[in-house]
JSON list of C-alpha atoms and ligand atoms in Angstrom, two decimals:
[
{"chain": "A", "resi": 1, "resn": "MET", "atom": "CA", "xyz": [8.16, -86.04, 17.40]},
{"chain": "A", "resi": 2, "resn": "ILE", "atom": "CA", "xyz": [5.61, -86.74, 14.75]},
{"chain": "A", "resi": 3, "resn": "ARG", "atom": "CA", "xyz": [2.06, -87.79, 15.48]},
{"chain": "A", "resi": 4, "resn": "TYR", "atom": "CA", "xyz": [0.43, -90.13, 13.01]},
{"chain": "A", "resi": 5, "resn": "THR", "atom": "CA", "xyz": [-3.19, -91.03, 12.92]},
{"chain": "A", "resi": 6, "resn": "LEU", "atom": "CA", "xyz": [-3.11, -94.70, 12.01]},
{"chain": "A", "resi": 7, "resn": "ALA", "atom": "CA", "xyz": [-5.79, -97.19, 11.03]},
{"chain": "A", "resi": 8, "resn": "CYS", "atom": "CA", "xyz": [-5.63, -100.94, 11.04]},
{"chain": "A", "resi": 9, "resn": "ASP", "atom": "CA", "xyz": [-7.10, -103.24, 8.42]},
{"chain": "A", "resi": 10, "resn": "ARG", "atom": "CA", "xyz": [-10.21, -103.61, 10.56]},
{"chain": "A", "resi": 11, "resn": "GLY", "atom": "CA", "xyz": [-10.96, -99.93, 10.63]},
{"chain": "A", "resi": 12, "resn": "HIS", "atom": "CA", "xyz": [-9.66, -98.96, 14.09]},
{"chain": "A", "resi": 13, "resn": "ASP", "atom": "CA", "xyz": [-8.29, -95.49, 14.18]},
{"chain": "A", "resi": 14, "resn": "PHE", "atom": "CA", "xyz": [-5.61, -94.62, 16.71]},
{"chain": "A", "resi": 15, "resn": "GLU", "atom": "CA", "xyz": [-2.84, -92.12, 17.20]},
{"chain": "A", "resi": 16, "resn": "SER", "atom": "CA", "xyz": [0.77, -92.89, 17.76]},
{"chain": "A", "resi": 17, "resn": "TRP", "atom": "CA", "xyz": [3.91, -90.81, 18.18]},
{"chain": "A", "resi": 18, "resn": "PHE", "atom": "CA", "xyz": [7.20, -91.46, 16.46]},
{"chain": "A", "resi": 19, "resn": "PRO", "atom": "CA", "xyz": [10.58, -89.73, 16.70]},
{"chain": "A", "resi": 20, "resn": "SER", "atom": "CA", "xyz": [10.56, -89.24, 12.95]},
{"chain": "A", "resi": 21, "resn": "SER", "atom": "CA", "xyz": [8.80, -90.37, 9.82]},
{"chain": "A", "resi": 22, "resn": "ALA", "atom": "CA", "xyz": [11.74, -92.67, 9.08]},
{"chain": "A", "resi": 23, "resn": "SER", "atom": "CA", "xyz": [11.29, -94.24, 12.52]},
{"chain": "A", "resi": 24, "resn": "TYR", "atom": "CA", "xyz": [7.64, -94.92, 11.74]},
{"chain": "A", "resi": 25, "resn": "ASP", "atom": "CA", "xyz": [8.54, -96.47, 8.40]},
{"chain": "A", "resi": 26, "resn": "GLU", "atom": "CA", "xyz": [11.09, -98.71, 10.07]},
{"chain": "A", "resi": 27, "resn": "GLN", "atom": "CA", "xyz": [8.79, -99.82, 12.88]},
{"chain": "A", "resi": 28, "resn": "ALA", "atom": "CA", "xyz": [5.89, -100.41, 10.51]},
{"chain": "A", "resi": 29, "resn": "ALA", "atom": "CA", "xyz": [8.09, -102.46, 8.18]},
{"chain": "A", "resi": 30, "resn": "ARG", "atom": "CA", "xyz": [9.17, -104.62, 11.11]},
{"chain": "A", "resi": 31, "resn": "GLY", "atom": "CA", "xyz": [5.57, -105.14, 12.25]},
{"chain": "A", "resi": 32, "resn": "LEU", "atom": "CA", "xyz": [6.16, -103.23, 15.48]},
{"chain": "A", "resi": 33, "resn": "VAL", "atom": "CA", "xyz": [3.28, -100.83, 14.90]},
{"chain": "A", "resi": 34, "resn": "THR", "atom": "CA", "xyz": [0.14, -102.61, 15.98]},
{"chain": "A", "resi": 35, "resn": "CYS", "atom": "CA", "xyz": [-3.44, -101.63, 16.57]},
{"chain": "A", "resi": 36, "resn": "PRO", "atom": "CA", "xyz": [-4.13, -101.15, 20.32]},
{"chain": "A", "resi": 37, "resn": "VAL", "atom": "CA", "xyz": [-7.61, -102.59, 19.86]},
{"chain": "A", "resi": 38, "resn": "CYS", "atom": "CA", "xyz": [-7.11, -105.76, 17.82]},
{"chain": "A", "resi": 39, "resn": "HIS", "atom": "CA", "xyz": [-3.31, -105.84, 17.82]},
{"chain": "A", "resi": 40, "resn": "SER", "atom": "CA", "xyz": [-3.24, -106.15, 14.09]},
{"chain": "A", "resi": 41, "resn": "ALA", "atom": "CA", "xyz": [0.10, -105.28, 12.58]},
{"chain": "A", "resi": 42, "resn": "LYS", "atom": "CA", "xyz": [-1.53, -104.31, 9.30]},
{"chain": "A", "resi": 43, "resn": "VAL", "atom": "CA", "xyz": [-1.79, -100.61, 9.98]},
{"chain": "A", "resi": 44, "resn": "GLY", "atom": "CA", "xyz": [-1.27, -97.62, 7.80]},
{"chain": "A", "resi": 45, "resn": "LYS", "atom": "CA", "xyz": [-1.44, -93.90, 7.99]},
{"chain": "A", "resi": 46, "resn": "ALA", "atom": "CA", "xyz": [-4.98, -92.65, 8.09]},
{"chain": "A", "resi": 47, "resn": "MET", "atom": "CA", "xyz": [-3.94, -89.10, 7.34]},
{"chain": "A", "resi": 48, "resn": "MET", "atom": "CA", "xyz": [-1.43, -87.89, 4.84]},
{"chain": "A", "resi": 49, "resn": "ALA", "atom": "CA", "xyz": [-0.31, -84.84, 6.81]},
{"chain": "A", "resi": 50, "resn": "PRO", "atom": "CA", "xyz": [1.22, -85.66, 10.16]},
{"chain": "A", "resi": 51, "resn": "SER", "atom": "CA", "xyz": [0.94, -83.23, 13.03]},
{"chain": "A", "resi": 52, "resn": "VAL", "atom": "CA", "xyz": [4.32, -82.04, 14.13]},
{"chain": "A", "resi": 53, "resn": "ALA", "atom": "CA", "xyz": [4.66, -81.47, 17.83]},
{"chain": "A", "resi": 54, "resn": "ARG", "atom": "CA", "xyz": [6.08, -78.08, 18.65]},
{"chain": "A", "resi": 55, "resn": "THR", "atom": "CA", "xyz": [8.39, -78.02, 21.60]},
{"chain": "A", "resi": 56, "resn": "ASP", "atom": "CA", "xyz": [8.69, -74.26, 21.73]},
{"chain": "A", "resi": 57, "resn": "ARG", "atom": "CA", "xyz": [5.12, -73.04, 21.89]},
{"chain": "A", "resi": 58, "resn": "GLY", "atom": "CA", "xyz": [3.17, -76.17, 22.66]},
{"chain": "A", "resi": 59, "resn": "ARG", "atom": "CA", "xyz": [0.39, -77.73, 20.67]},
{"chain": "A", "resi": 60, "resn": "SER", "atom": "CA", "xyz": [-2.12, -75.14, 21.79]},
{"chain": "A", "resi": 61, "resn": "ALA", "atom": "CA", "xyz": [-0.49, -72.52, 19.62]},
{"chain": "A", "resi": 62, "resn": "PRO", "atom": "CA", "xyz": [-2.86, -71.53, 16.84]},
{"chain": "A", "resi": 63, "resn": "ALA", "atom": "CA", "xyz": [-1.93, -72.43, 13.33]},
{"chain": "A", "resi": 64, "resn": "ALA", "atom": "CA", "xyz": [-0.28, -69.63, 11.44]},
{"chain": "A", "resi": 65, "resn": "ASP", "atom": "CA", "xyz": [-2.69, -67.65, 9.38]},
{"chain": "A", "resi": 66, "resn": "PRO", "atom": "CA", "xyz": [-1.56, -67.65, 5.75]},
{"chain": "A", "resi": 67, "resn": "ALA", "atom": "CA", "xyz": [-2.80, -64.10, 5.31]},
{"chain": "A", "resi": 68, "resn": "GLU", "atom": "CA", "xyz": [-0.86, -63.03, 8.37]},
{"chain": "A", "resi": 69, "resn": "MET", "atom": "CA", "xyz": [2.29, -64.72, 7.15]},
{"chain": "A", "resi": 70, "resn": "SER", "atom": "CA", "xyz": [2.14, -63.01, 3.76]},
{"chain": "A", "resi": 71, "resn": "ALA", "atom": "CA", "xyz": [1.48, -59.59, 5.25]},
{"chain": "A", "resi": 72, "resn": "PRO", "atom": "CA", "xyz": [4.61, -57.50, 5.82]},
{"chain": "A", "resi": 73, "resn": "ALA", "atom": "CA", "xyz": [5.66, -57.09, 9.40]},
{"chain": "A", "resi": 74, "resn": "PRO", "atom": "CA", "xyz": [4.71, -53.71, 10.86]},
{"chain": "A", "resi": 75, "resn": "ALA", "atom": "CA", "xyz": [7.57, -51.25, 10.74]},
{"chain": "A", "resi": 76, "resn": "LEU", "atom": "CA", "xyz": [9.31, -51.00, 14.05]},
{"chain": "A", "resi": 77, "resn": "GLU", "atom": "CA", "xyz": [10.05, -47.61, 15.54]},
{"chain": "A", "resi": 78, "resn": "PRO", "atom": "CA", "xyz": [13.26, -48.17, 17.45]},
{"chain": "A", "resi": 79, "resn": "SER", "atom": "CA", "xyz": [13.80, -44.46, 17.75]},
{"chain": "A", "resi": 80, "resn": "VAL", "atom": "CA", "xyz": [11.08, -44.11, 20.35]},
{"chain": "A", "resi": 81, "resn": "PRO", "atom": "CA", "xyz": [12.88, -45.76, 23.28]},
{"chain": "A", "resi": 82, "resn": "LEU", "atom": "CA", "xyz": [16.20, -44.44, 22.03]},
{"chain": "A", "resi": 83, "resn": "ILE", "atom": "CA", "xyz": [14.90, -40.90, 22.30]},
{"chain": "A", "resi": 84, "resn": "ALA", "atom": "CA", "xyz": [13.43, -41.42, 25.72]},
{"chain": "A", "resi": 85, "resn": "GLU", "atom": "CA", "xyz": [16.63, -42.74, 27.24]},
{"chain": "A", "resi": 86, "resn": "PRO", "atom": "CA", "xyz": [18.94, -39.87, 26.22]},
{"chain": "A", "resi": 87, "resn": "GLU", "atom": "CA", "xyz": [16.22, -37.43, 27.20]},
{"chain": "A", "resi": 88, "resn": "ARG", "atom": "CA", "xyz": [16.09, -38.91, 30.66]},
{"chain": "A", "resi": 89, "resn": "ARG", "atom": "CA", "xyz": [19.87, -38.94, 30.93]},
{"chain": "A", "resi": 90, "resn": "MET", "atom": "CA", "xyz": [20.15, -35.45, 29.58]},
{"chain": "A", "resi": 91, "resn": "ARG", "atom": "CA", "xyz": [17.76, -34.19, 32.22]},
{"chain": "A", "resi": 92, "resn": "ALA", "atom": "CA", "xyz": [19.83, -35.88, 34.89]},
{"chain": "A", "resi": 93, "resn": "MET", "atom": "CA", "xyz": [23.00, -34.31, 33.47]},
{"chain": "A", "resi": 94, "resn": "LEU", "atom": "CA", "xyz": [21.38, -30.88, 33.30]},
{"chain": "A", "resi": 95, "resn": "ARG", "atom": "CA", "xyz": [20.13, -31.29, 36.83]},
{"chain": "A", "resi": 96, "resn": "ALA", "atom": "CA", "xyz": [23.62, -32.23, 38.00]},
{"chain": "A", "resi": 97, "resn": "LEU", "atom": "CA", "xyz": [25.07, -29.28, 36.11]},
{"chain": "A", "resi": 98, "resn": "ARG", "atom": "CA", "xyz": [22.60, -26.92, 37.68]},
{"chain": "A", "resi": 99, "resn": "GLU", "atom": "CA", "xyz": [23.30, -28.29, 41.12]},
{"chain": "A", "resi": 100, "resn": "HIS", "atom": "CA", "xyz": [27.02, -27.89, 40.50]},
{"chain": "A", "resi": 101, "resn": "VAL", "atom": "CA", "xyz": [26.65, -24.31, 39.30]},
{"chain": "A", "resi": 102, "resn": "THR", "atom": "CA", "xyz": [24.32, -23.22, 42.07]},
{"chain": "A", "resi": 103, "resn": "ARG", "atom": "CA", "xyz": [26.63, -24.81, 44.62]},
{"chain": "A", "resi": 104, "resn": "GLU", "atom": "CA", "xyz": [29.97, -23.57, 43.29]},
{"chain": "A", "resi": 105, "resn": "ALA", "atom": "CA", "xyz": [29.08, -20.27, 41.65]},
{"chain": "A", "resi": 106, "resn": "ASP", "atom": "CA", "xyz": [28.08, -16.98, 43.20]},
{"chain": "A", "resi": 107, "resn": "HIS", "atom": "CA", "xyz": [24.53, -15.91, 42.64]},
{"chain": "A", "resi": 108, "resn": "VAL", "atom": "CA", "xyz": [24.58, -12.32, 41.44]},
{"chain": "A", "resi": 109, "resn": "GLY", "atom": "CA", "xyz": [20.95, -12.14, 40.44]},
{"chain": "A", "resi": 110, "resn": "PRO", "atom": "CA", "xyz": [20.02, -9.34, 38.01]},
{"chain": "A", "resi": 111, "resn": "ARG", "atom": "CA", "xyz": [23.58, -7.99, 38.15]},
{"chain": "A", "resi": 112, "resn": "PHE", "atom": "CA", "xyz": [24.74, -10.93, 36.07]},
{"chain": "A", "resi": 113, "resn": "ALA", "atom": "CA", "xyz": [25.43, -8.94, 32.90]},
{"chain": "A", "resi": 114, "resn": "ASP", "atom": "CA", "xyz": [27.40, -6.29, 34.75]},
{"chain": "A", "resi": 115, "resn": "GLU", "atom": "CA", "xyz": [29.37, -8.85, 36.72]},
{"chain": "A", "resi": 116, "resn": "ALA", "atom": "CA", "xyz": [30.14, -10.95, 33.65]},
{"chain": "A", "resi": 117, "resn": "ARG", "atom": "CA", "xyz": [31.24, -7.92, 31.71]},
{"chain": "A", "resi": 118, "resn": "ALA", "atom": "CA", "xyz": [33.40, -6.65, 34.57]},
{"chain": "A", "resi": 119, "resn": "MET", "atom": "CA", "xyz": [35.16, -10.00, 34.84]},
{"chain": "A", "resi": 120, "resn": "HIS", "atom": "CA", "xyz": [35.61, -10.23, 31.10]},
{"chain": "A", "resi": 121, "resn": "TYR", "atom": "CA", "xyz": [37.37, -6.88, 30.95]},
{"chain": "A", "resi": 122, "resn": "GLY", "atom": "CA", "xyz": [39.48, -7.63, 34.02]},
{"chain": "A", "resi": 123, "resn": "GLU", "atom": "CA", "xyz": [37.74, -5.15, 36.27]},
{"chain": "A", "resi": 124, "resn": "ARG", "atom": "CA", "xyz": [37.05, -7.92, 38.72]},
{"chain": "A", "resi": 125, "resn": "PRO", "atom": "CA", "xyz": [38.68, -11.27, 39.38]},
{"chain": "A", "resi": 126, "resn": "ALA", "atom": "CA", "xyz": [37.16, -14.02, 37.35]},
{"chain": "A", "resi": 127, "resn": "ARG", "atom": "CA", "xyz": [34.91, -16.38, 39.20]},
{"chain": "A", "resi": 128, "resn": "ALA", "atom": "CA", "xyz": [31.93, -18.50, 38.47]},
{"chain": "A", "resi": 129, "resn": "ILE", "atom": "CA", "xyz": [28.71, -16.59, 38.74]},
{"chain": "A", "resi": 130, "resn": "TYR", "atom": "CA", "xyz": [25.15, -17.16, 37.81]},
{"chain": "A", "resi": 131, "resn": "GLY", "atom": "CA", "xyz": [22.16, -14.93, 37.78]},
{"chain": "A", "resi": 132, "resn": "GLU", "atom": "CA", "xyz": [19.50, -13.48, 35.58]},
{"chain": "A", "resi": 133, "resn": "ALA", "atom": "CA", "xyz": [19.77, -11.44, 32.42]},
{"chain": "A", "resi": 134, "resn": "SER", "atom": "CA", "xyz": [17.34, -10.37, 29.80]},
{"chain": "A", "resi": 135, "resn": "ALA", "atom": "CA", "xyz": [17.53, -11.84, 26.32]},
{"chain": "A", "resi": 136, "resn": "ASP", "atom": "CA", "xyz": [18.99, -8.58, 25.03]},
{"chain": "A", "resi": 137, "resn": "GLU", "atom": "CA", "xyz": [21.63, -8.55, 27.75]},
{"chain": "A", "resi": 138, "resn": "ALA", "atom": "CA", "xyz": [22.56, -12.16, 27.04]},
{"chain": "A", "resi": 139, "resn": "ARG", "atom": "CA", "xyz": [22.84, -11.40, 23.32]},
{"chain": "A", "resi": 140, "resn": "ALA", "atom": "CA", "xyz": [25.03, -8.39, 24.03]},
{"chain": "A", "resi": 141, "resn": "LEU", "atom": "CA", "xyz": [27.33, -10.44, 26.25]},
{"chain": "A", "resi": 142, "resn": "ILE", "atom": "CA", "xyz": [27.73, -13.06, 23.53]},
{"chain": "A", "resi": 143, "resn": "ASP", "atom": "CA", "xyz": [28.38, -10.35, 20.93]},
{"chain": "A", "resi": 144, "resn": "GLU", "atom": "CA", "xyz": [31.18, -9.02, 23.14]},
{"chain": "A", "resi": 145, "resn": "GLY", "atom": "CA", "xyz": [32.73, -12.46, 23.24]},
{"chain": "A", "resi": 146, "resn": "ILE", "atom": "CA", "xyz": [31.80, -13.10, 26.84]},
{"chain": "A", "resi": 147, "resn": "GLU", "atom": "CA", "xyz": [31.15, -16.74, 27.47]},
{"chain": "A", "resi": 148, "resn": "VAL", "atom": "CA", "xyz": [27.76, -17.25, 28.98]},
{"chain": "A", "resi": 149, "resn": "ALA", "atom": "CA", "xyz": [25.42, -20.16, 28.79]},
{"chain": "A", "resi": 150, "resn": "PRO", "atom": "CA", "xyz": [21.83, -20.60, 29.81]},
{"chain": "A", "resi": 151, "resn": "LEU", "atom": "CA", "xyz": [21.51, -22.23, 33.18]},
{"chain": "A", "resi": 152, "resn": "PRO", "atom": "CA", "xyz": [19.54, -25.44, 32.89]},
{"chain": "A", "resi": 153, "resn": "PRO", "atom": "CA", "xyz": [16.08, -25.04, 34.34]},
{"chain": "A", "resi": 154, "resn": "ALA", "atom": "CA", "xyz": [15.37, -26.65, 37.65]},
{"chain": "A", "resi": 155, "resn": "PRO", "atom": "CA", "xyz": [13.54, -29.95, 37.37]},
{"chain": "A", "resi": 156, "resn": "ASP", "atom": "CA", "xyz": [10.49, -28.38, 38.93]},
{"chain": "A", "resi": 157, "resn": "ASP", "atom": "CA", "xyz": [10.39, -25.77, 36.18]},
{"chain": "A", "resi": 158, "resn": "ARG", "atom": "CA", "xyz": [9.26, -28.41, 33.75]},
{"chain": "A", "resi": 159, "resn": "HIS", "atom": "CA", "xyz": [6.08, -30.45, 33.66]},
{"chain": "B", "resi": 1, "resn": "LIG", "atom": "ZN1", "xyz": [-7.59, -102.75, 14.91]}
]
């Protein structure tokens, strides 16, 4: 829809809507566009620039600022939500892993290094264990080729 501000030959200004500028031209040529005040068919456009009705945002939408249009759009940072989601999932996975370990494995406490080493060298039947070890003990186990992994912290350990 296009809104035209029209004026008749007697100086009456009025607004009228048309499906298109071609439709206005056709109706005006056929004398169908008349002044609502004096009904004169001798009307013409009072303004050169018609107002185009916007169906998406409504007519109340402010006109685009030329300076704003020329300015580059601010750089988006899509990595922010993408980091948050895996972080949240990872915590859930770690929490599930911890729950699995603490449910299925034997808690050996500070004897973890000795137990792990004993199982590694066949002194005891292999089983899943978890417990505590110092950083030096953990490093020594890894150096000996014993597979150990840090137990994920409990959710309450964080924050
Ligand atoms: Zn008139």
